[in-house]
Amino acid sequence: MKTKPILAILLLLCGLALAGCGEQAGDEADLAFSLRTGIVEGRMAYIGVGGAIDGQINPDLTVQTGQRVRIAIVNGDGASHDLALPDLGRQTPPVMGKETAAALTFTASETGVYSYLCTVAGHRQAGMEGRLVVTQ
Ligand SMILES: [Cu+2]
């Protein structure tokens, strides 16, 4: 049977893909946010997905000190994007191509208001910026 090696390779690839997902799921967080990139009224934006931020443009992400926080982005428009928290030294890998996802995690320590933004040249200015609010 000529198809057997192909099946074996497919099974192997599926296994690797599942292992990759497992790694992400093991990155436990107290609070998780999901944002989808998109164009709204001619401006680039992060659009909240699910929970209290669902449908909001560049939503305030409110967390409490001590919480382990996960922020995931999904590419909704096909351009290259990422999400960075420059004040906290965190940045997702770039998401290139529609439906590609990436995430970052951090533990909120200091109260304050921090920017999250896209580091691709021009995107912050085009609208891809919001606020992370860390409360007591
Ligand atoms: Cu961007």
Tab-separated table of N, CA and C and ligand atoms in Angstrom:
chain	number	residue	atom	x	y	z
A	1	MET	N	0.832	-1.213	0.000
A	1	MET	CA	0.000	0.000	0.000
A	1	MET	C	0.863	1.258	0.000
A	2	LYS	N	0.669	2.064	-1.034
A	2	LYS	CA	1.494	3.272	-1.146
A	2	LYS	C	1.051	4.357	-0.157
A	3	THR	N	-0.192	4.282	0.277
A	3	THR	CA	-0.725	5.375	1.117
A	3	THR	C	-0.248	5.270	2.563
A	4	LYS	N	0.278	4.099	2.954
A	4	LYS	CA	0.599	3.922	4.380
A	4	LYS	C	1.639	4.923	4.915
A	5	PRO	N	2.747	5.110	4.185
A	5	PRO	CA	3.727	6.086	4.721
A	5	PRO	C	3.123	7.475	4.869
A	6	ILE	N	2.257	7.844	3.918
A	6	ILE	CA	1.635	9.175	3.993
A	6	ILE	C	0.759	9.273	5.236
A	7	LEU	N	-0.003	8.194	5.486
A	7	LEU	CA	-0.855	8.185	6.682
A	7	LEU	C	-0.022	8.298	7.954
A	8	ALA	N	1.099	7.567	7.958
A	8	ALA	CA	1.959	7.596	9.142
A	8	ALA	C	2.477	9.012	9.381
A	9	ILE	N	2.872	9.678	8.294
A	9	ILE	CA	3.387	11.053	8.427
A	9	ILE	C	2.280	11.979	8.919
A	10	LEU	N	1.070	11.817	8.370
A	10	LEU	CA	-0.054	12.657	8.788
A	10	LEU	C	-0.350	12.472	10.281
A	11	LEU	N	-0.328	11.196	10.711
A	11	LEU	CA	-0.592	10.916	12.125
A	11	LEU	C	0.469	11.560	13.003
A	12	LEU	N	1.720	11.490	12.532
A	12	LEU	CA	2.822	12.085	13.282
A	12	LEU	C	2.632	13.596	13.391
A	13	LEU	N	2.266	14.225	12.265
A	13	LEU	CA	2.062	15.677	12.259
A	13	LEU	C	0.912	16.069	13.182
A	14	CYS	N	-0.170	15.268	13.162
A	14	CYS	CA	-1.306	15.532	14.038
A	14	CYS	C	-0.868	15.449	15.496
A	15	GLY	N	-0.063	14.444	15.786
A	15	GLY	CA	0.427	14.259	17.153
A	15	GLY	C	1.243	15.458	17.597
A	16	LEU	N	2.108	15.944	16.711
A	16	LEU	CA	2.944	17.099	17.035
A	16	LEU	C	2.077	18.333	17.258
A	17	ALA	N	1.051	18.481	16.414
A	17	ALA	CA	0.165	19.640	16.539
A	17	ALA	C	-0.549	19.610	17.883
A	18	LEU	N	-1.015	18.419	18.276
A	18	LEU	CA	-1.712	18.279	19.555
A	18	LEU	C	-0.776	18.566	20.721
A	19	ALA	N	0.459	18.090	20.603
A	19	ALA	CA	1.439	18.338	21.662
A	19	ALA	C	1.664	19.832	21.810
A	20	GLY	N	1.702	20.544	20.668
A	20	GLY	CA	1.883	21.996	20.694
A	20	GLY	C	0.747	22.676	21.412
A	21	CYS	N	-0.482	22.235	21.150
A	21	CYS	CA	-1.651	22.820	21.797
A	21	CYS	C	-1.601	22.560	23.298
A	22	GLY	N	-1.204	21.363	23.659
A	22	GLY	CA	-1.127	20.990	25.072
A	22	GLY	C	-0.198	21.906	25.833
A	23	GLU	N	0.897	22.282	25.176
A	23	GLU	CA	1.869	23.174	25.809
A	23	GLU	C	1.217	24.506	26.149
A	24	GLN	N	0.439	25.029	25.197
A	24	GLN	CA	-0.213	26.317	25.418
A	24	GLN	C	-1.252	26.208	26.529
A	25	ALA	N	-2.026	25.126	26.515
A	25	ALA	CA	-3.083	24.957	27.500
A	25	ALA	C	-2.486	24.848	28.900
A	26	GLY	N	-1.263	24.341	28.986
A	26	GLY	CA	-0.610	24.183	30.281
A	26	GLY	C	-0.116	25.498	30.861
A	27	ASP	N	-0.125	26.545	30.023
A	27	ASP	CA	0.303	27.864	30.481
A	27	ASP	C	-0.872	28.506	31.213
A	28	GLU	N	-1.058	28.137	32.461
A	28	GLU	CA	-2.292	28.468	33.174
A	28	GLU	C	-2.378	29.941	33.542
A	29	ALA	N	-3.592	30.463	33.465
A	29	ALA	CA	-3.815	31.863	33.793
A	29	ALA	C	-5.068	31.984	34.650
A	30	ASP	N	-5.091	32.991	35.511
A	30	ASP	CA	-6.290	33.285	36.306
A	30	ASP	C	-7.333	33.980	35.456
A	31	LEU	N	-6.830	34.701	34.452
A	31	LEU	CA	-7.696	35.550	33.649
A	31	LEU	C	-7.180	35.515	32.223
A	32	ALA	N	-8.079	35.290	31.251
A	32	ALA	CA	-7.654	35.221	29.859
A	32	ALA	C	-8.493	36.161	29.012
A	33	PHE	N	-7.820	36.885	28.141
A	33	PHE	CA	-8.499	37.778	27.205
A	33	PHE	C	-8.178	37.318	25.800
A	34	SER	N	-9.136	37.509	24.906
A	34	SER	CA	-8.907	37.209	23.511
A	34	SER	C	-9.268	38.431	22.670
A	35	LEU	N	-8.351	38.791	21.779
A	35	LEU	CA	-8.553	39.947	20.904
A	35	LEU	C	-8.361	39.512	19.470
A	36	ARG	N	-9.205	40.061	18.591
A	36	ARG	CA	-9.099	39.744	17.177
A	36	ARG	C	-8.739	41.015	16.423
A	37	THR	N	-7.750	40.936	15.540
A	37	THR	CA	-7.373	42.131	14.785
A	37	THR	C	-8.374	42.356	13.659
A	38	GLY	N	-8.571	43.622	13.316
A	38	GLY	CA	-9.508	43.915	12.238
A	38	GLY	C	-9.476	45.380	11.869
A	39	ILE	N	-10.253	45.717	10.873
A	39	ILE	CA	-10.383	47.101	10.431
A	39	ILE	C	-11.792	47.561	10.782
A	40	VAL	N	-11.893	48.641	11.540
A	40	VAL	CA	-13.197	49.180	11.921
A	40	VAL	C	-13.239	50.641	11.505
A	41	GLU	N	-14.166	50.958	10.625
A	41	GLU	CA	-14.331	52.318	10.111
A	41	GLU	C	-13.002	52.905	9.642
A	42	GLY	N	-12.259	52.091	8.886
A	42	GLY	CA	-11.018	52.554	8.292
A	42	GLY	C	-9.819	52.593	9.216
A	43	ARG	N	-10.027	52.200	10.477
A	43	ARG	CA	-8.932	52.188	11.448
A	43	ARG	C	-8.599	50.749	11.812
A	44	MET	N	-7.293	50.495	12.051
A	44	MET	CA	-6.891	49.184	12.545
A	44	MET	C	-7.252	49.090	14.019
A	45	ALA	N	-7.625	47.889	14.459
A	45	ALA	CA	-8.063	47.760	15.845
A	45	ALA	C	-7.909	46.342	16.363
A	46	TYR	N	-7.888	46.244	17.680
A	46	TYR	CA	-8.075	44.968	18.370
A	46	TYR	C	-9.537	44.940	18.792
A	47	ILE	N	-10.214	43.850	18.505
A	47	ILE	CA	-11.630	43.725	18.845
A	47	ILE	C	-11.777	42.604	19.875
A	48	GLY	N	-12.405	42.924	20.991
A	48	GLY	CA	-12.571	41.942	22.055
A	48	GLY	C	-13.401	40.750	21.601
A	49	VAL	N	-13.028	39.558	22.059
A	49	VAL	CA	-13.763	38.331	21.740
A	49	VAL	C	-14.147	37.653	23.050
A	50	GLY	N	-15.438	37.549	23.295
A	50	GLY	CA	-15.929	36.827	24.474
A	50	GLY	C	-15.903	37.667	25.738
A	51	GLY	N	-16.680	37.246	26.712
A	51	GLY	CA	-16.706	37.898	28.023
A	51	GLY	C	-17.176	39.346	27.965
A	52	ALA	N	-16.726	40.137	28.941
A	52	ALA	CA	-17.181	41.516	29.079
A	52	ALA	C	-16.679	42.410	27.952
A	53	ILE	N	-15.588	42.010	27.286
A	53	ILE	CA	-15.001	42.868	26.252
A	53	ILE	C	-15.504	42.515	24.856
A	54	ASP	N	-16.438	41.577	24.759
A	54	ASP	CA	-16.881	41.092	23.444
A	54	ASP	C	-17.361	42.235	22.546
A	55	GLY	N	-16.750	42.345	21.383
A	55	GLY	CA	-17.170	43.337	20.404
A	55	GLY	C	-16.593	44.729	20.625
A	56	GLN	N	-15.919	44.941	21.740
A	56	GLN	CA	-15.364	46.272	22.025
A	56	GLN	C	-14.096	46.520	21.211
A	57	ILE	N	-13.934	47.776	20.791
A	57	ILE	CA	-12.756	48.189	20.045
A	57	ILE	C	-11.660	48.593	21.023
A	58	ASN	N	-10.481	48.006	20.891
A	58	ASN	CA	-9.356	48.295	21.804
A	58	ASN	C	-9.833	48.359	23.258
A	59	PRO	N	-10.438	47.271	23.749
A	59	PRO	CA	-11.042	47.318	25.088
A	59	PRO	C	-10.002	47.532	26.188
A	60	ASP	N	-10.440	48.196	27.263
A	60	ASP	CA	-9.645	48.221	28.491
A	60	ASP	C	-9.599	46.790	29.024
A	61	LEU	N	-8.399	46.293	29.321
A	61	LEU	CA	-8.252	44.973	29.925
A	61	LEU	C	-7.960	45.192	31.406
A	62	THR	N	-8.951	44.902	32.246
A	62	THR	CA	-8.814	45.195	33.664
A	62	THR	C	-8.461	43.931	34.435
A	63	VAL	N	-7.369	43.998	35.189
A	63	VAL	CA	-6.886	42.851	35.961
A	63	VAL	C	-6.528	43.333	37.367
A	64	GLN	N	-6.292	42.369	38.248
A	64	GLN	CA	-5.886	42.720	39.615
A	64	GLN	C	-4.463	42.255	39.861
A	65	THR	N	-3.782	42.963	40.761
A	65	THR	CA	-2.413	42.579	41.096
A	65	THR	C	-2.404	41.139	41.611
A	66	GLY	N	-1.387	40.426	41.238
A	66	GLY	CA	-1.254	39.034	41.662
A	66	GLY	C	-1.848	38.040	40.685
A	67	GLN	N	-2.679	38.521	39.757
A	67	GLN	CA	-3.301	37.605	38.800
A	67	GLN	C	-2.338	37.234	37.677
A	68	ARG	N	-2.405	35.973	37.306
A	68	ARG	CA	-1.697	35.498	36.128
A	68	ARG	C	-2.618	35.758	34.943
A	69	VAL	N	-2.159	36.539	33.974
A	69	VAL	CA	-3.017	37.008	32.884
A	69	VAL	C	-2.497	36.495	31.547
A	70	ARG	N	-3.426	36.047	30.719
A	70	ARG	CA	-3.086	35.605	29.373
A	70	ARG	C	-3.829	36.487	28.382
A	71	ILE	N	-3.109	37.016	27.406
A	71	ILE	CA	-3.747	37.788	26.336
A	71	ILE	C	-3.434	37.089	25.017
A	72	ALA	N	-4.482	36.669	24.341
A	72	ALA	CA	-4.318	35.990	23.052
A	72	ALA	C	-4.804	36.909	21.941
A	73	ILE	N	-4.133	36.867	20.815
A	73	ILE	CA	-4.612	37.597	19.643
A	73	ILE	C	-4.832	36.613	18.499
A	74	VAL	N	-5.834	36.906	17.714
A	74	VAL	CA	-6.122	36.122	16.510
A	74	VAL	C	-6.127	37.094	15.338
A	75	ASN	N	-5.464	36.712	14.279
A	75	ASN	CA	-5.399	37.568	13.103
A	75	ASN	C	-6.719	37.488	12.338
A	76	GLY	N	-7.422	38.615	12.283
A	76	GLY	CA	-8.719	38.627	11.615
A	76	GLY	C	-8.715	39.309	10.261
A	77	ASP	N	-7.584	39.867	9.857
A	77	ASP	CA	-7.571	40.667	8.630
A	77	ASP	C	-6.487	40.291	7.629
A	78	GLY	N	-5.540	39.433	8.037
A	78	GLY	CA	-4.533	38.952	7.092
A	78	GLY	C	-3.234	39.737	7.057
A	79	ALA	N	-3.212	40.935	7.646
A	79	ALA	CA	-1.954	41.679	7.739
A	79	ALA	C	-1.143	41.138	8.910
A	80	SER	N	0.127	41.478	8.962
A	80	SER	CA	0.976	41.030	10.063
A	80	SER	C	0.741	41.911	11.290
A	81	HIS	N	0.595	41.271	12.461
A	81	HIS	CA	0.372	42.010	13.710
A	81	HIS	C	1.061	41.295	14.872
A	82	ASP	N	1.133	42.001	15.970
A	82	ASP	CA	1.492	41.364	17.237
A	82	ASP	C	0.817	42.160	18.345
A	83	LEU	N	1.104	41.811	19.585
A	83	LEU	CA	0.623	42.620	20.712
A	83	LEU	C	1.751	42.685	21.717
A	84	ALA	N	2.087	43.919	22.084
A	84	ALA	CA	3.178	44.128	23.031
A	84	ALA	C	2.685	44.939	24.221
A	85	LEU	N	3.308	44.658	25.373
A	85	LEU	CA	3.131	45.464	26.582
A	85	LEU	C	4.521	46.018	26.889
A	86	PRO	N	4.885	47.135	26.247
A	86	PRO	CA	6.267	47.626	26.358
A	86	PRO	C	6.706	47.882	27.801
A	87	ASP	N	5.782	48.380	28.642
A	87	ASP	CA	6.146	48.690	30.027
A	87	ASP	C	6.437	47.428	30.837
A	88	LEU	N	5.893	46.304	30.392
A	88	LEU	CA	6.094	45.045	31.120
A	88	LEU	C	7.091	44.138	30.410
A	89	GLY	N	7.615	44.606	29.273
A	89	GLY	CA	8.604	43.809	28.549
A	89	GLY	C	8.048	42.522	27.958
A	90	ARG	N	6.762	42.562	27.573
A	90	ARG	CA	6.145	41.360	27.003
A	90	ARG	C	5.672	41.642	25.579
A	91	GLN	N	5.759	40.610	24.738
A	91	GLN	CA	5.351	40.761	23.337
A	91	GLN	C	5.021	39.381	22.778
A	92	THR	N	3.928	39.295	22.031
A	92	THR	CA	3.593	38.025	21.380
A	92	THR	C	4.480	37.864	20.142
A	93	PRO	N	4.625	36.646	19.662
A	93	PRO	CA	5.203	36.483	18.326
A	93	PRO	C	4.258	37.125	17.308
A	94	PRO	N	4.771	37.466	16.118
A	94	PRO	CA	3.869	38.037	15.116
A	94	PRO	C	2.845	37.005	14.633
A	95	VAL	N	1.639	37.488	14.303
A	95	VAL	CA	0.638	36.621	13.659
A	95	VAL	C	0.542	37.059	12.199
A	96	MET	N	0.947	36.179	11.320
A	96	MET	CA	0.961	36.481	9.888
A	96	MET	C	0.014	35.532	9.185
A	97	GLY	N	-0.989	36.080	8.536
A	97	GLY	CA	-1.983	35.248	7.865
A	97	GLY	C	-3.225	35.123	8.710
A	98	LYS	N	-4.352	35.142	8.026
A	98	LYS	CA	-5.642	35.119	8.703
A	98	LYS	C	-5.807	33.873	9.570
A	99	GLU	N	-6.397	34.063	10.731
A	99	GLU	CA	-6.711	33.029	11.732
A	99	GLU	C	-5.488	32.518	12.484
A	100	THR	N	-4.318	33.098	12.236
A	100	THR	CA	-3.143	32.745	13.030
A	100	THR	C	-3.291	33.360	14.423
A	101	ALA	N	-2.858	32.608	15.436
A	101	ALA	CA	-3.022	33.081	16.809
A	101	ALA	C	-1.691	33.077	17.547
A	102	ALA	N	-1.605	33.913	18.551
A	102	ALA	CA	-0.432	33.953	19.425
A	102	ALA	C	-0.886	34.502	20.765
A	103	ALA	N	-0.068	34.304	21.790
A	103	ALA	CA	-0.462	34.772	23.120
A	103	ALA	C	0.755	35.129	23.947
A	104	LEU	N	0.512	35.923	24.960
A	104	LEU	CA	1.533	36.192	25.964
A	104	LEU	C	0.896	36.035	27.332
A	105	THR	N	1.719	35.762	28.334
A	105	THR	CA	1.234	35.677	29.708
A	105	THR	C	2.167	36.481	30.603
A	106	PHE	N	1.612	36.975	31.675
A	106	PHE	CA	2.415	37.702	32.649
A	106	PHE	C	1.654	37.719	33.968
A	107	THR	N	2.353	38.020	35.013
A	107	THR	CA	1.708	38.194	36.307
A	107	THR	C	1.663	39.680	36.613
A	108	ALA	N	0.448	40.189	36.848
A	108	ALA	CA	0.277	41.608	37.132
A	108	ALA	C	0.853	41.903	38.520
A	109	SER	N	1.803	42.803	38.607
A	109	SER	CA	2.415	43.079	39.907
A	109	SER	C	2.130	44.498	40.390
A	110	GLU	N	2.459	45.480	39.577
A	110	GLU	CA	2.274	46.875	39.986
A	110	GLU	C	0.945	47.418	39.471
A	111	THR	N	0.216	48.134	40.332
A	111	THR	CA	-0.992	48.794	39.850
A	111	THR	C	-0.595	49.900	38.875
A	112	GLY	N	-1.500	50.191	37.947
A	112	GLY	CA	-1.213	51.245	36.983
A	112	GLY	C	-1.971	51.028	35.690
A	113	VAL	N	-1.776	51.941	34.778
A	113	VAL	CA	-2.391	51.862	33.453
A	113	VAL	C	-1.271	51.753	32.432
A	114	TYR	N	-1.298	50.682	31.661
A	114	TYR	CA	-0.237	50.400	30.701
A	114	TYR	C	-0.824	50.301	29.298
A	115	SER	N	-0.025	50.633	28.316
A	115	SER	CA	-0.474	50.501	26.926
A	115	SER	C	-0.223	49.089	26.412
A	116	TYR	N	-1.189	48.563	25.649
A	116	TYR	CA	-0.882	47.416	24.786
A	116	TYR	C	-1.010	47.929	23.366
A	117	LEU	N	-0.176	47.424	22.499
A	117	LEU	CA	-0.124	47.975	21.141
A	117	LEU	C	0.506	46.982	20.169
A	118	CYS	N	0.338	47.303	18.892
A	118	CYS	CA	0.953	46.509	17.826
A	118	CYS	C	2.257	47.195	17.428
A	119	THR	N	3.347	46.408	17.362
A	119	THR	CA	4.659	47.007	17.077
A	119	THR	C	4.971	47.081	15.584
A	120	VAL	N	4.099	46.556	14.727
A	120	VAL	CA	4.340	46.664	13.285
A	120	VAL	C	4.288	48.152	12.912
A	121	ALA	N	5.261	48.596	12.118
A	121	ALA	CA	5.404	50.020	11.801
A	121	ALA	C	4.094	50.635	11.331
A	122	GLY	N	3.674	51.707	11.992
A	122	GLY	CA	2.484	52.443	11.595
A	122	GLY	C	1.188	51.950	12.208
A	123	HIS	N	1.167	50.736	12.771
A	123	HIS	CA	-0.102	50.155	13.232
A	123	HIS	C	-0.625	50.803	14.508
A	124	ARG	N	0.297	51.165	15.394
A	124	ARG	CA	-0.144	51.846	16.615
A	124	ARG	C	-0.833	53.166	16.241
A	125	GLN	N	-0.174	53.908	15.340
A	125	GLN	CA	-0.719	55.186	14.899
A	125	GLN	C	-2.043	54.992	14.154
A	126	ALA	N	-2.182	53.837	13.498
A	126	ALA	CA	-3.400	53.561	12.735
A	126	ALA	C	-4.545	53.085	13.625
A	127	GLY	N	-4.275	52.937	14.931
A	127	GLY	CA	-5.357	52.614	15.846
A	127	GLY	C	-5.138	51.431	16.774
A	128	MET	N	-4.073	50.669	16.560
A	128	MET	CA	-3.908	49.444	17.346
A	128	MET	C	-3.231	49.725	18.688
A	129	GLU	N	-4.010	50.297	19.594
A	129	GLU	CA	-3.512	50.579	20.935
A	129	GLU	C	-4.665	50.592	21.917
A	130	GLY	N	-4.446	49.985	23.072
A	130	GLY	CA	-5.451	49.993	24.120
A	130	GLY	C	-4.773	50.030	25.476
A	131	ARG	N	-5.587	49.865	26.527
A	131	ARG	CA	-5.058	50.005	27.880
A	131	ARG	C	-5.221	48.736	28.705
A	132	LEU	N	-4.157	48.408	29.422
A	132	LEU	CA	-4.201	47.373	30.447
A	132	LEU	C	-4.277	48.101	31.786
A	133	VAL	N	-5.342	47.847	32.530
A	133	VAL	CA	-5.537	48.532	33.803
A	133	VAL	C	-5.329	47.528	34.936
A	134	VAL	N	-4.289	47.751	35.725
A	134	VAL	CA	-3.999	46.847	36.850
A	134	VAL	C	-4.458	47.536	38.133
A	135	THR	N	-5.436	46.882	38.778
A	135	THR	CA	-5.990	47.445	40.022
A	135	THR	C	-5.574	46.576	41.213
A	136	GLN	N	-5.773	47.127	42.399
A	136	GLN	CA	-5.390	46.413	43.631
A	136	GLN	C	-6.237	45.160	43.814
B	1	CU	CU	-0.709	45.441	13.623
